[in-house]
Amino acid sequence: LNHNWGVFFTHTARWAGNDRHAYFIALERGERIMRMVEFDTHTGNTRVLFEEMSDTHINIVTSDYMSPSAHRYLASSNELLWWSERSGWGHLYLYDLNTGELKRQITGEKSSASSDSEWSVREVLHVDEQRREILIQTAGRVAGRDPYYRDICRVQIDTGEITTVYSSDEDTCVHYPESIAVYADN
């Protein structure tokens, strides 16, 4: 039986743009500490690039454990889109994988184009590395609307500028090939 589940399907692990490094998320038992780890395939050494801690629980995915995580590796720039609820809301952050340093908060930053940060990124639908844009689903951005209804937005990685692509007083669910587990017999 061959299937697409596992750390590479869920975006919790990723090969670098070379044959030497892989990156993976290590979640400690109790789910209170999550680390981004670099694995050197030539030496077998690992290096913790950064970690996130919580007094209660850290979610690794945006909606449920059947969904891939919202973390995305940007091969062309060796950066990582990191989804976190560290502010109390699910937002995206940009990390440099060479240094492990946080470059910037992408969504929900009070000083960005969208001054209200009390909403969540629910899914990362697509990343365009060339244009430095992300297509995401959000929830809770429209005042007075059911906070579970999802919109579709485009976000500029370097400025955090958000453009609404589709918004409705109904829930919007997007299915794409990576969002569905595929099992195939060999």
Protein backbone atom coordinates (compact mmCIF):
# COMPACT_ATOMS: atom_id res chain seq x y z
CA LEU A 1 0.00 0.00 0.00
CA ASN A 2 1.40 3.36 -1.05
CA HIS A 3 -0.12 6.54 0.35
CA ASN A 4 0.59 10.26 0.67
CA TRP A 5 0.23 10.59 4.45
CA GLY A 6 3.22 11.41 6.54
CA VAL A 7 5.45 14.35 7.37
CA PHE A 8 6.11 15.36 3.76
CA PHE A 9 2.40 15.35 2.85
CA THR A 10 1.40 17.38 5.90
CA HIS A 11 4.13 19.98 5.27
CA THR A 12 5.78 19.21 8.61
CA ALA A 13 8.96 18.12 6.81
CA ARG A 14 10.59 19.35 3.64
CA TRP A 15 13.72 18.67 1.65
CA ALA A 16 15.86 21.73 1.05
CA GLY A 17 16.80 22.82 -2.47
CA ASN A 18 19.89 20.61 -2.20
CA ASP A 19 20.63 17.00 -1.33
CA ARG A 20 22.18 17.92 2.01
CA HIS A 21 19.42 19.32 4.24
CA ALA A 22 15.90 18.49 5.28
CA TYR A 23 13.73 20.47 7.67
CA PHE A 24 11.14 19.05 10.02
CA ILE A 25 8.87 20.12 12.84
CA ALA A 26 9.51 18.35 16.13
CA LEU A 27 6.53 18.52 18.47
CA GLU A 28 7.23 17.49 22.07
CA ARG A 29 4.90 15.17 23.92
CA GLY A 30 2.14 17.24 25.48
CA GLU A 31 2.24 19.57 22.45
CA ARG A 32 3.58 22.58 24.38
CA ILE A 33 6.90 22.97 22.56
CA MET A 34 7.37 22.88 18.80
CA ARG A 35 10.77 23.19 17.13
CA MET A 36 11.85 23.73 13.53
CA VAL A 37 14.85 21.45 13.03
CA GLU A 38 17.40 21.28 10.22
CA PHE A 39 18.80 17.81 9.48
CA ASP A 40 22.17 17.49 7.73
CA THR A 41 22.05 14.29 5.66
CA HIS A 42 25.85 14.23 5.23
CA THR A 43 26.76 14.37 8.92
CA GLY A 44 23.55 13.22 10.62
CA ASN A 45 23.60 16.34 12.79
CA THR A 46 20.52 18.34 13.63
CA ARG A 47 20.20 22.02 14.50
CA VAL A 48 17.19 23.69 16.12
CA LEU A 49 16.48 26.82 14.08
CA PHE A 50 13.75 28.18 16.35
CA GLU A 51 11.10 27.00 18.76
CA GLU A 52 7.70 28.02 19.93
CA MET A 53 6.31 27.36 23.42
CA SER A 54 2.88 27.56 25.03
CA ASP A 55 1.65 27.05 28.59
CA THR A 56 -1.28 25.02 27.26
CA HIS A 57 -1.14 23.56 23.74
CA ILE A 58 0.32 24.35 20.31
CA ASN A 59 -1.71 23.57 17.21
CA ILE A 60 0.36 22.42 14.27
CA VAL A 61 -2.50 22.63 11.77
CA THR A 62 -5.08 25.33 11.10
CA SER A 63 -8.30 23.35 11.31
CA ASP A 64 -8.05 19.64 12.09
CA TYR A 65 -5.49 16.88 12.03
CA MET A 66 -6.73 15.68 8.65
CA SER A 67 -5.55 18.94 7.03
CA PRO A 68 -1.99 19.61 5.96
CA SER A 69 -0.26 22.17 8.14
CA ALA A 70 -0.05 25.74 6.90
CA HIS A 71 3.74 25.74 7.14
CA ARG A 72 5.39 26.11 3.73
CA TYR A 73 9.02 25.92 2.67
CA LEU A 74 10.09 28.54 0.09
CA ALA A 75 12.89 26.81 -1.81
CA SER A 76 13.95 29.80 -3.92
CA SER A 77 14.73 31.95 -0.86
CA ASN A 78 15.31 29.27 1.82
CA GLU A 79 12.53 30.76 3.93
CA LEU A 80 9.66 29.25 5.85
CA LEU A 81 6.06 30.39 6.12
CA TRP A 82 5.20 29.52 9.71
CA TRP A 83 1.60 29.40 10.95
CA SER A 84 1.15 30.13 14.65
CA GLU A 85 -1.49 31.05 17.20
CA ARG A 86 1.08 32.83 19.39
CA SER A 87 -0.99 36.04 19.33
CA GLY A 88 -4.20 34.18 20.19
CA TRP A 89 -5.14 34.16 16.49
CA GLY A 90 -3.75 31.99 13.67
CA HIS A 91 -1.36 34.09 11.59
CA LEU A 92 1.60 33.61 9.25
CA TYR A 93 5.21 34.52 10.00
CA LEU A 94 8.28 34.47 7.73
CA TYR A 95 11.50 32.82 8.94
CA ASP A 96 14.97 32.74 7.40
CA LEU A 97 16.07 29.09 7.39
CA ASN A 98 19.76 30.01 7.07
CA THR A 99 19.74 31.81 10.42
CA GLY A 100 16.49 30.70 12.07
CA GLU A 101 15.58 34.36 12.56
CA LEU A 102 12.05 35.73 12.31
CA LYS A 103 12.02 38.12 9.35
CA ARG A 104 8.51 39.46 9.84
CA GLN A 105 4.91 38.75 10.71
CA ILE A 106 3.03 38.42 7.43
CA THR A 107 -0.64 38.47 8.49
CA GLY A 108 -2.39 40.11 11.41
CA GLU A 109 0.34 42.60 12.23
CA LYS A 110 -1.20 45.79 13.59
CA SER A 111 1.15 47.98 11.53
CA SER A 112 0.40 46.14 8.26
CA ALA A 113 -2.19 47.03 5.62
CA SER A 114 -4.83 45.18 7.67
CA SER A 115 -4.78 46.87 11.09
CA ASP A 116 -7.19 44.44 12.76
CA SER A 117 -5.40 41.28 13.87
CA GLU A 118 -8.37 39.50 15.50
CA TRP A 119 -8.97 37.02 12.69
CA SER A 120 -7.32 33.78 11.61
CA VAL A 121 -5.63 32.21 8.63
CA ARG A 122 -7.51 28.94 8.18
CA GLU A 123 -5.65 27.45 5.20
CA VAL A 124 -2.71 28.19 2.94
CA LEU A 125 -4.07 27.33 -0.49
CA HIS A 126 -1.18 28.26 -2.76
CA VAL A 127 2.23 29.92 -2.62
CA ASP A 128 3.63 31.77 -5.63
CA GLU A 129 7.33 32.13 -4.85
CA GLN A 130 8.07 34.19 -7.96
CA ARG A 131 5.41 36.82 -7.20
CA ARG A 132 5.97 36.46 -3.43
CA GLU A 133 2.24 35.97 -2.89
CA ILE A 134 0.17 33.54 -0.86
CA LEU A 135 -3.43 32.52 -1.50
CA ILE A 136 -5.11 31.87 1.86
CA GLN A 137 -8.47 31.24 3.45
CA THR A 138 -9.31 33.50 6.38
CA ALA A 139 -12.03 33.50 9.01
CA GLY A 140 -13.32 36.27 11.23
CA ARG A 141 -12.11 39.22 9.11
CA VAL A 142 -15.56 40.69 8.40
CA ALA A 143 -17.30 42.32 11.37
CA GLY A 144 -20.76 40.93 12.06
CA ARG A 145 -20.27 37.82 9.92
CA ASP A 146 -20.23 34.29 11.30
CA PRO A 147 -16.55 33.87 12.28
CA TYR A 148 -16.51 30.36 10.86
CA TYR A 149 -17.26 31.55 7.31
CA ARG A 150 -14.07 31.50 5.25
CA ASP A 151 -12.98 34.07 2.69
CA ILE A 152 -10.25 33.72 0.07
CA CYS A 153 -7.49 36.34 0.09
CA ARG A 154 -4.17 37.03 -1.58
CA VAL A 155 -1.32 38.21 0.67
CA GLN A 156 1.92 39.83 -0.40
CA ILE A 157 4.69 38.07 1.58
CA ASP A 158 7.00 41.07 1.94
CA THR A 159 4.41 43.74 2.87
CA GLY A 160 1.51 41.78 4.38
CA GLU A 161 -0.87 43.59 2.04
CA ILE A 162 -4.12 41.60 1.86
CA THR A 163 -6.46 41.62 -1.13
CA THR A 164 -9.83 39.90 -0.82
CA VAL A 165 -10.38 37.55 -3.76
CA TYR A 166 -13.75 36.15 -2.67
CA SER A 167 -15.94 36.98 0.30
CA SER A 168 -19.51 35.92 1.03
CA ASP A 169 -22.07 35.52 3.80
CA GLU A 170 -21.64 31.79 3.30
CA ASP A 171 -18.81 29.42 4.07
CA THR A 172 -16.34 28.78 1.27
CA CYS A 173 -14.50 25.49 1.18
CA VAL A 174 -11.66 24.96 -1.28
CA HIS A 175 -10.50 21.48 -2.21
CA TYR A 176 -7.22 21.03 -4.00
CA PRO A 177 -5.17 17.91 -4.70
CA GLU A 178 -2.85 18.29 -1.68
CA SER A 179 -5.82 18.61 0.69
CA ILE A 180 -7.13 15.11 0.07
CA ALA A 181 -5.38 11.96 1.21
CA VAL A 182 -4.84 9.63 -1.73
CA TYR A 183 -4.31 5.93 -1.18
CA ALA A 184 -3.24 3.78 -4.10
CA ASP A 185 -2.52 0.07 -4.34
CA ASN A 186 0.70 -0.97 -6.02
